[in-house]
Each structure stands twice: as C-alpha cells, then as structure tokens.
mmCIF file with all atom_site columns, N, CA and C in Angstrom:
data_model
loop_
_atom_site.group_PDB
_atom_site.id
_atom_site.type_symbol
_atom_site.label_atom_id
_atom_site.label_alt_id
_atom_site.label_comp_id
_atom_site.label_asym_id
_atom_site.label_entity_id
_atom_site.label_seq_id
_atom_site.pdbx_PDB_ins_code
_atom_site.Cartn_x
_atom_site.Cartn_y
_atom_site.Cartn_z
_atom_site.occupancy
_atom_site.B_iso_or_equiv
_atom_site.pdbx_formal_charge
_atom_site.auth_seq_id
_atom_site.auth_comp_id
_atom_site.auth_asym_id
_atom_site.auth_atom_id
_atom_site.pdbx_PDB_model_num
ATOM 1   N N  . MET I 1 1  ? -19.875 17.073  16.819  1.00 54.00 ? 1  MET I N  1
ATOM 2   C CA . MET I 1 1  ? -19.804 16.212  17.189  1.00 54.00 ? 1  MET I CA 1
ATOM 3   C C  . MET I 1 1  ? -20.536 15.382  17.278  1.00 54.00 ? 1  MET I C  1
ATOM 4   N N  . GLY I 1 2  ? -20.032 13.828  17.426  1.00 65.00 ? 2  GLY I N  1
ATOM 5   C CA . GLY I 1 2  ? -21.218 12.864  18.035  1.00 65.00 ? 2  GLY I CA 1
ATOM 6   C C  . GLY I 1 2  ? -20.979 12.487  19.222  1.00 65.00 ? 2  GLY I C  1
ATOM 7   N N  . LYS I 1 3  ? -21.606 11.633  19.727  1.00 71.00 ? 3  LYS I N  1
ATOM 8   C CA . LYS I 1 3  ? -22.505 11.214  21.249  1.00 71.00 ? 3  LYS I CA 1
ATOM 9   C C  . LYS I 1 3  ? -21.333 11.264  22.188  1.00 71.00 ? 3  LYS I C  1
ATOM 10  N N  . TYR I 1 4  ? -20.058 11.084  21.493  1.00 76.00 ? 4  TYR I N  1
ATOM 11  C CA . TYR I 1 4  ? -19.221 10.824  23.183  1.00 76.00 ? 4  TYR I CA 1
ATOM 12  C C  . TYR I 1 4  ? -17.851 11.881  22.402  1.00 76.00 ? 4  TYR I C  1
ATOM 13  N N  . GLN I 1 5  ? -17.497 12.719  22.973  1.00 84.00 ? 5  GLN I N  1
ATOM 14  C CA . GLN I 1 5  ? -16.348 13.631  23.324  1.00 84.00 ? 5  GLN I CA 1
ATOM 15  C C  . GLN I 1 5  ? -14.586 12.878  23.921  1.00 84.00 ? 5  GLN I C  1
ATOM 16  N N  . LEU I 1 6  ? -14.163 12.941  22.907  1.00 85.00 ? 6  LEU I N  1
ATOM 17  C CA . LEU I 1 6  ? -12.839 12.619  23.515  1.00 85.00 ? 6  LEU I CA 1
ATOM 18  C C  . LEU I 1 6  ? -11.859 13.290  24.085  1.00 85.00 ? 6  LEU I C  1
ATOM 19  N N  . ASP I 1 7  ? -10.894 12.971  25.148  1.00 90.00 ? 7  ASP I N  1
ATOM 20  C CA . ASP I 1 7  ? -10.097 13.989  25.194  1.00 90.00 ? 7  ASP I CA 1
ATOM 21  C C  . ASP I 1 7  ? -8.774  14.082  24.248  1.00 90.00 ? 7  ASP I C  1
ATOM 22  N N  . SER I 1 8  ? -7.770  14.891  24.334  1.00 91.00 ? 8  SER I N  1
ATOM 23  C CA . SER I 1 8  ? -6.510  14.978  23.707  1.00 91.00 ? 8  SER I CA 1
ATOM 24  C C  . SER I 1 8  ? -5.750  13.582  23.516  1.00 91.00 ? 8  SER I C  1
ATOM 25  N N  . LYS I 1 9  ? -5.971  12.817  24.258  1.00 91.00 ? 9  LYS I N  1
ATOM 26  C CA . LYS I 1 9  ? -5.104  11.343  24.704  1.00 91.00 ? 9  LYS I CA 1
ATOM 27  C C  . LYS I 1 9  ? -5.658  10.521  23.545  1.00 91.00 ? 9  LYS I C  1
ATOM 28  N N  . GLY I 1 10 ? -6.926  10.702  24.734  1.00 89.00 ? 10 GLY I N  1
ATOM 29  C CA . GLY I 1 10 ? -8.189  9.709   23.401  1.00 89.00 ? 10 GLY I CA 1
ATOM 30  C C  . GLY I 1 10 ? -8.421  9.769   21.724  1.00 89.00 ? 10 GLY I C  1
ATOM 31  N N  . GLN I 1 11 ? -8.221  11.320  21.277  1.00 90.00 ? 11 GLN I N  1
ATOM 32  C CA . GLN I 1 11 ? -8.318  11.637  20.191  1.00 90.00 ? 11 GLN I CA 1
ATOM 33  C C  . GLN I 1 11 ? -6.870  11.065  19.901  1.00 90.00 ? 11 GLN I C  1
ATOM 34  N N  . MET I 1 12 ? -5.620  11.471  19.918  1.00 93.00 ? 12 MET I N  1
ATOM 35  C CA . MET I 1 12 ? -4.235  11.178  19.131  1.00 93.00 ? 12 MET I CA 1
ATOM 36  C C  . MET I 1 12 ? -4.523  9.270   19.265  1.00 93.00 ? 12 MET I C  1
ATOM 37  N N  . ALA I 1 13 ? -4.960  8.336   20.224  1.00 92.00 ? 13 ALA I N  1
ATOM 38  C CA . ALA I 1 13 ? -4.790  6.993   20.229  1.00 92.00 ? 13 ALA I CA 1
ATOM 39  C C  . ALA I 1 13 ? -5.703  6.483   19.218  1.00 92.00 ? 13 ALA I C  1
ATOM 40  N N  . VAL I 1 14 ? -6.856  7.699   18.852  1.00 90.00 ? 14 VAL I N  1
ATOM 41  C CA . VAL I 1 14 ? -7.605  7.340   17.551  1.00 90.00 ? 14 VAL I CA 1
ATOM 42  C C  . VAL I 1 14 ? -7.391  7.402   16.305  1.00 90.00 ? 14 VAL I C  1
ATOM 43  N N  . ALA I 1 15 ? -6.654  8.443   16.130  1.00 91.00 ? 15 ALA I N  1
ATOM 44  C CA . ALA I 1 15 ? -5.954  8.856   14.866  1.00 91.00 ? 15 ALA I CA 1
ATOM 45  C C  . ALA I 1 15 ? -4.943  7.698   14.599  1.00 91.00 ? 15 ALA I C  1
ATOM 46  N N  . LYS I 1 16 ? -3.887  7.311   15.802  1.00 93.00 ? 16 LYS I N  1
ATOM 47  C CA . LYS I 1 16 ? -2.886  6.291   16.160  1.00 93.00 ? 16 LYS I CA 1
ATOM 48  C C  . LYS I 1 16 ? -3.563  4.993   15.120  1.00 93.00 ? 16 LYS I C  1
ATOM 49  N N  . TYR I 1 17 ? -4.650  4.503   15.747  1.00 91.00 ? 17 TYR I N  1
ATOM 50  C CA . TYR I 1 17 ? -5.571  3.667   15.731  1.00 91.00 ? 17 TYR I CA 1
ATOM 51  C C  . TYR I 1 17 ? -5.692  3.449   13.932  1.00 91.00 ? 17 TYR I C  1
ATOM 52  N N  . HIS I 1 18 ? -6.528  4.927   13.209  1.00 89.00 ? 18 HIS I N  1
ATOM 53  C CA . HIS I 1 18 ? -6.469  4.459   11.898  1.00 89.00 ? 18 HIS I CA 1
ATOM 54  C C  . HIS I 1 18 ? -5.840  4.576   11.040  1.00 89.00 ? 18 HIS I C  1
ATOM 55  N N  . GLU I 1 19 ? -4.329  5.636   11.707  1.00 87.00 ? 19 GLU I N  1
ATOM 56  C CA . GLU I 1 19 ? -2.843  5.519   10.467  1.00 87.00 ? 19 GLU I CA 1
ATOM 57  C C  . GLU I 1 19 ? -2.796  4.139   10.362  1.00 87.00 ? 19 GLU I C  1
ATOM 58  N N  . LYS I 1 20 ? -2.788  3.243   11.185  1.00 86.00 ? 20 LYS I N  1
ATOM 59  C CA . LYS I 1 20 ? -1.966  2.219   11.031  1.00 86.00 ? 20 LYS I CA 1
ATOM 60  C C  . LYS I 1 20 ? -3.144  0.671   10.488  1.00 86.00 ? 20 LYS I C  1
ATOM 61  N N  . HIS I 1 21 ? -4.182  1.152   10.546  1.00 82.00 ? 21 HIS I N  1
ATOM 62  C CA . HIS I 1 21 ? -5.495  0.064   9.955   1.00 82.00 ? 21 HIS I CA 1
ATOM 63  C C  . HIS I 1 21 ? -6.072  0.904   8.651   1.00 82.00 ? 21 HIS I C  1
ATOM 64  N N  . LYS I 1 22 ? -5.688  1.544   8.395   1.00 80.00 ? 22 LYS I N  1
ATOM 65  C CA . LYS I 1 22 ? -5.591  2.428   6.536   1.00 80.00 ? 22 LYS I CA 1
ATOM 66  C C  . LYS I 1 22 ? -5.542  1.324   5.590   1.00 80.00 ? 22 LYS I C  1
ATOM 67  N N  . PRO I 1 23 ? -5.782  1.448   4.447   1.00 75.00 ? 23 PRO I N  1
ATOM 68  C CA . PRO I 1 23 ? -5.565  0.810   3.521   1.00 75.00 ? 23 PRO I CA 1
ATOM 69  C C  . PRO I 1 23 ? -4.907  0.781   2.878   1.00 75.00 ? 23 PRO I C  1
ATOM 70  N N  . ALA I 1 24 ? -3.481  0.080   2.470   1.00 70.00 ? 24 ALA I N  1
ATOM 71  C CA . ALA I 1 24 ? -2.352  0.987   1.250   1.00 70.00 ? 24 ALA I CA 1
ATOM 72  C C  . ALA I 1 24 ? -2.821  1.596   0.311   1.00 70.00 ? 24 ALA I C  1
ATOM 73  N N  . LYS I 1 25 ? -1.492  2.863   0.195   1.00 72.00 ? 25 LYS I N  1
ATOM 74  C CA . LYS I 1 25 ? -2.271  2.733   -1.066  1.00 72.00 ? 25 LYS I CA 1
ATOM 75  C C  . LYS I 1 25 ? -2.038  2.422   -2.370  1.00 72.00 ? 25 LYS I C  1
ATOM 76  N N  . PHE I 1 26 ? -2.863  2.862   -3.345  1.00 74.00 ? 26 PHE I N  1
ATOM 77  C CA . PHE I 1 26 ? -2.487  2.318   -4.566  1.00 74.00 ? 26 PHE I CA 1
ATOM 78  C C  . PHE I 1 26 ? -1.661  3.278   -5.526  1.00 74.00 ? 26 PHE I C  1
ATOM 79  N N  . ASP I 1 27 ? -0.569  2.724   -5.457  1.00 80.00 ? 27 ASP I N  1
ATOM 80  C CA . ASP I 1 27 ? 0.516   3.669   -6.553  1.00 80.00 ? 27 ASP I CA 1
ATOM 81  C C  . ASP I 1 27 ? 0.864   3.114   -7.907  1.00 80.00 ? 27 ASP I C  1
ATOM 82  N N  . LYS I 1 28 ? 0.552   3.266   -9.036  1.00 85.00 ? 28 LYS I N  1
ATOM 83  C CA . LYS I 1 28 ? -0.031  2.970   -10.230 1.00 85.00 ? 28 LYS I CA 1
ATOM 84  C C  . LYS I 1 28 ? 1.592   2.574   -11.190 1.00 85.00 ? 28 LYS I C  1
ATOM 85  N N  . LYS I 1 29 ? 2.148   3.681   -10.437 1.00 87.00 ? 29 LYS I N  1
ATOM 86  C CA . LYS I 1 29 ? 3.987   3.915   -11.324 1.00 87.00 ? 29 LYS I CA 1
ATOM 87  C C  . LYS I 1 29 ? 4.797   2.847   -10.353 1.00 87.00 ? 29 LYS I C  1
ATOM 88  N N  . GLN I 1 30 ? 4.467   2.772   -9.630  1.00 86.00 ? 30 GLN I N  1
ATOM 89  C CA . GLN I 1 30 ? 5.640   1.585   -8.572  1.00 86.00 ? 30 GLN I CA 1
ATOM 90  C C  . GLN I 1 30 ? 4.482   0.037   -9.085  1.00 86.00 ? 30 GLN I C  1
ATOM 91  N N  . GLN I 1 31 ? 3.699   0.103   -9.207  1.00 89.00 ? 31 GLN I N  1
ATOM 92  C CA . GLN I 1 31 ? 2.767   -1.099  -10.157 1.00 89.00 ? 31 GLN I CA 1
ATOM 93  C C  . GLN I 1 31 ? 2.872   -1.572  -11.191 1.00 89.00 ? 31 GLN I C  1
ATOM 94  N N  . LEU I 1 32 ? 3.299   -0.654  -11.979 1.00 92.00 ? 32 LEU I N  1
ATOM 95  C CA . LEU I 1 32 ? 3.750   -0.551  -13.140 1.00 92.00 ? 32 LEU I CA 1
ATOM 96  C C  . LEU I 1 32 ? 5.015   -0.963  -13.540 1.00 92.00 ? 32 LEU I C  1
ATOM 97  N N  . GLU I 1 33 ? 6.283   -0.795  -12.372 1.00 93.00 ? 33 GLU I N  1
ATOM 98  C CA . GLU I 1 33 ? 7.733   -0.823  -12.631 1.00 93.00 ? 33 GLU I CA 1
ATOM 99  C C  . GLU I 1 33 ? 7.223   -2.540  -11.850 1.00 93.00 ? 33 GLU I C  1
ATOM 100 N N  . LYS I 1 34 ? 6.771   -3.157  -11.379 1.00 93.00 ? 34 LYS I N  1
ATOM 101 C CA . LYS I 1 34 ? 6.731   -4.290  -10.658 1.00 93.00 ? 34 LYS I CA 1
ATOM 102 C C  . LYS I 1 34 ? 5.982   -5.387  -11.773 1.00 93.00 ? 34 LYS I C  1
ATOM 103 N N  . ILE I 1 35 ? 5.178   -4.964  -12.558 1.00 94.00 ? 35 ILE I N  1
ATOM 104 C CA . ILE I 1 35 ? 5.270   -5.393  -13.398 1.00 94.00 ? 35 ILE I CA 1
ATOM 105 C C  . ILE I 1 35 ? 5.795   -5.959  -14.704 1.00 94.00 ? 35 ILE I C  1
ATOM 106 N N  . ARG I 1 36 ? 6.703   -4.747  -14.951 1.00 95.00 ? 36 ARG I N  1
ATOM 107 C CA . ARG I 1 36 ? 7.822   -4.960  -15.854 1.00 95.00 ? 36 ARG I CA 1
ATOM 108 C C  . ARG I 1 36 ? 8.740   -5.453  -16.000 1.00 95.00 ? 36 ARG I C  1
ATOM 109 N N  . ALA I 1 37 ? 9.125   -5.101  -14.181 1.00 95.00 ? 37 ALA I N  1
ATOM 110 C CA . ALA I 1 37 ? 10.241  -6.387  -13.628 1.00 95.00 ? 37 ALA I CA 1
ATOM 111 C C  . ALA I 1 37 ? 9.940   -7.825  -13.982 1.00 95.00 ? 37 ALA I C  1
ATOM 112 N N  . GLU I 1 38 ? 8.776   -8.187  -13.652 1.00 95.00 ? 38 GLU I N  1
ATOM 113 C CA . GLU I 1 38 ? 8.181   -9.717  -13.585 1.00 95.00 ? 38 GLU I CA 1
ATOM 114 C C  . GLU I 1 38 ? 8.468   -10.137 -15.342 1.00 95.00 ? 38 GLU I C  1
ATOM 115 N N  . TYR I 1 39 ? 7.914   -9.029  -15.745 1.00 94.00 ? 39 TYR I N  1
ATOM 116 C CA . TYR I 1 39 ? 7.972   -9.308  -17.345 1.00 94.00 ? 39 TYR I CA 1
ATOM 117 C C  . TYR I 1 39 ? 9.408   -9.553  -17.563 1.00 94.00 ? 39 TYR I C  1
ATOM 118 N N  . LEU I 1 40 ? 10.200  -8.406  -17.267 1.00 93.00 ? 40 LEU I N  1
ATOM 119 C CA . LEU I 1 40 ? 11.537  -9.093  -18.036 1.00 93.00 ? 40 LEU I CA 1
ATOM 120 C C  . LEU I 1 40 ? 11.907  -10.347 -17.792 1.00 93.00 ? 40 LEU I C  1
ATOM 121 N N  . LYS I 1 41 ? 11.800  -10.386 -16.495 1.00 93.00 ? 41 LYS I N  1
ATOM 122 C CA . LYS I 1 41 ? 12.156  -11.964 -16.109 1.00 93.00 ? 41 LYS I CA 1
ATOM 123 C C  . LYS I 1 41 ? 12.488  -13.328 -16.643 1.00 93.00 ? 41 LYS I C  1
ATOM 124 N N  . LYS I 1 42 ? 10.689  -12.834 -16.841 1.00 91.00 ? 42 LYS I N  1
ATOM 125 C CA . LYS I 1 42 ? 10.459  -13.824 -17.872 1.00 91.00 ? 42 LYS I CA 1
ATOM 126 C C  . LYS I 1 42 ? 10.704  -13.798 -19.426 1.00 91.00 ? 42 LYS I C  1
ATOM 127 N N  . LYS I 1 43 ? 10.631  -12.725 -19.721 1.00 90.00 ? 43 LYS I N  1
ATOM 128 C CA . LYS I 1 43 ? 11.235  -13.027 -21.192 1.00 90.00 ? 43 LYS I CA 1
ATOM 129 C C  . LYS I 1 43 ? 12.770  -13.520 -20.778 1.00 90.00 ? 43 LYS I C  1
ATOM 130 N N  . GLN I 1 44 ? 13.644  -13.015 -20.183 1.00 89.00 ? 44 GLN I N  1
ATOM 131 C CA . GLN I 1 44 ? 14.830  -13.427 -19.968 1.00 89.00 ? 44 GLN I CA 1
ATOM 132 C C  . GLN I 1 44 ? 15.033  -15.327 -20.160 1.00 89.00 ? 44 GLN I C  1
ATOM 133 N N  . LYS I 1 45 ? 13.683  -15.635 -18.920 1.00 85.00 ? 45 LYS I N  1
ATOM 134 C CA . LYS I 1 45 ? 13.849  -17.020 -18.876 1.00 85.00 ? 45 LYS I CA 1
ATOM 135 C C  . LYS I 1 45 ? 13.964  -17.630 -20.355 1.00 85.00 ? 45 LYS I C  1
ATOM 136 N N  . GLN I 1 46 ? 12.547  -17.124 -21.570 1.00 84.00 ? 46 GLN I N  1
ATOM 137 C CA . GLN I 1 46 ? 12.363  -17.519 -22.205 1.00 84.00 ? 46 GLN I CA 1
ATOM 138 C C  . GLN I 1 46 ? 13.515  -17.798 -23.427 1.00 84.00 ? 46 GLN I C  1
ATOM 139 N N  . THR I 1 47 ? 14.318  -16.712 -23.471 1.00 82.00 ? 47 THR I N  1
ATOM 140 C CA . THR I 1 47 ? 15.897  -16.384 -24.422 1.00 82.00 ? 47 THR I CA 1
ATOM 141 C C  . THR I 1 47 ? 16.641  -17.452 -23.949 1.00 82.00 ? 47 THR I C  1
ATOM 142 N N  . ASP I 1 48 ? 16.726  -17.503 -22.583 1.00 75.00 ? 48 ASP I N  1
ATOM 143 C CA . ASP I 1 48 ? 17.825  -18.939 -22.198 1.00 75.00 ? 48 ASP I CA 1
ATOM 144 C C  . ASP I 1 48 ? 17.562  -19.646 -22.786 1.00 75.00 ? 48 ASP I C  1
ATOM 145 N N  . LYS I 1 49 ? 16.476  -20.410 -22.685 1.00 64.00 ? 49 LYS I N  1
ATOM 146 C CA . LYS I 1 49 ? 16.353  -21.943 -22.910 1.00 64.00 ? 49 LYS I CA 1
ATOM 147 C C  . LYS I 1 49 ? 16.967  -22.010 -24.195 1.00 64.00 ? 49 LYS I C  1
#
C-alpha cells in the first residue's frame, strides 16, 4: 500500500468520494434512443408544416 494507511472509517469515506465523483458511464443504447427520439421529433415538425 501507499505511504498512508487508512482505517476502515477513512477507507469508507474515500470509497464514497470516488463513487460520487466518478464520471457517468457511457450507455450506448440510451444514447441511441435519445438521438432517435430527437430525430423523430424533428421529422414530425417537418411533416406538420
């Protein structure tokens, strides 16, 4: 391990911090669904004109 040893309470605090600050996981299916919904809205507006 590193220079500093953490007790269990400190380890939990570090784990909680990293969980909160980790970047959002990229979800390809969700992204495709979002793009598809935007496309359909745009298409619908064009056909309404």
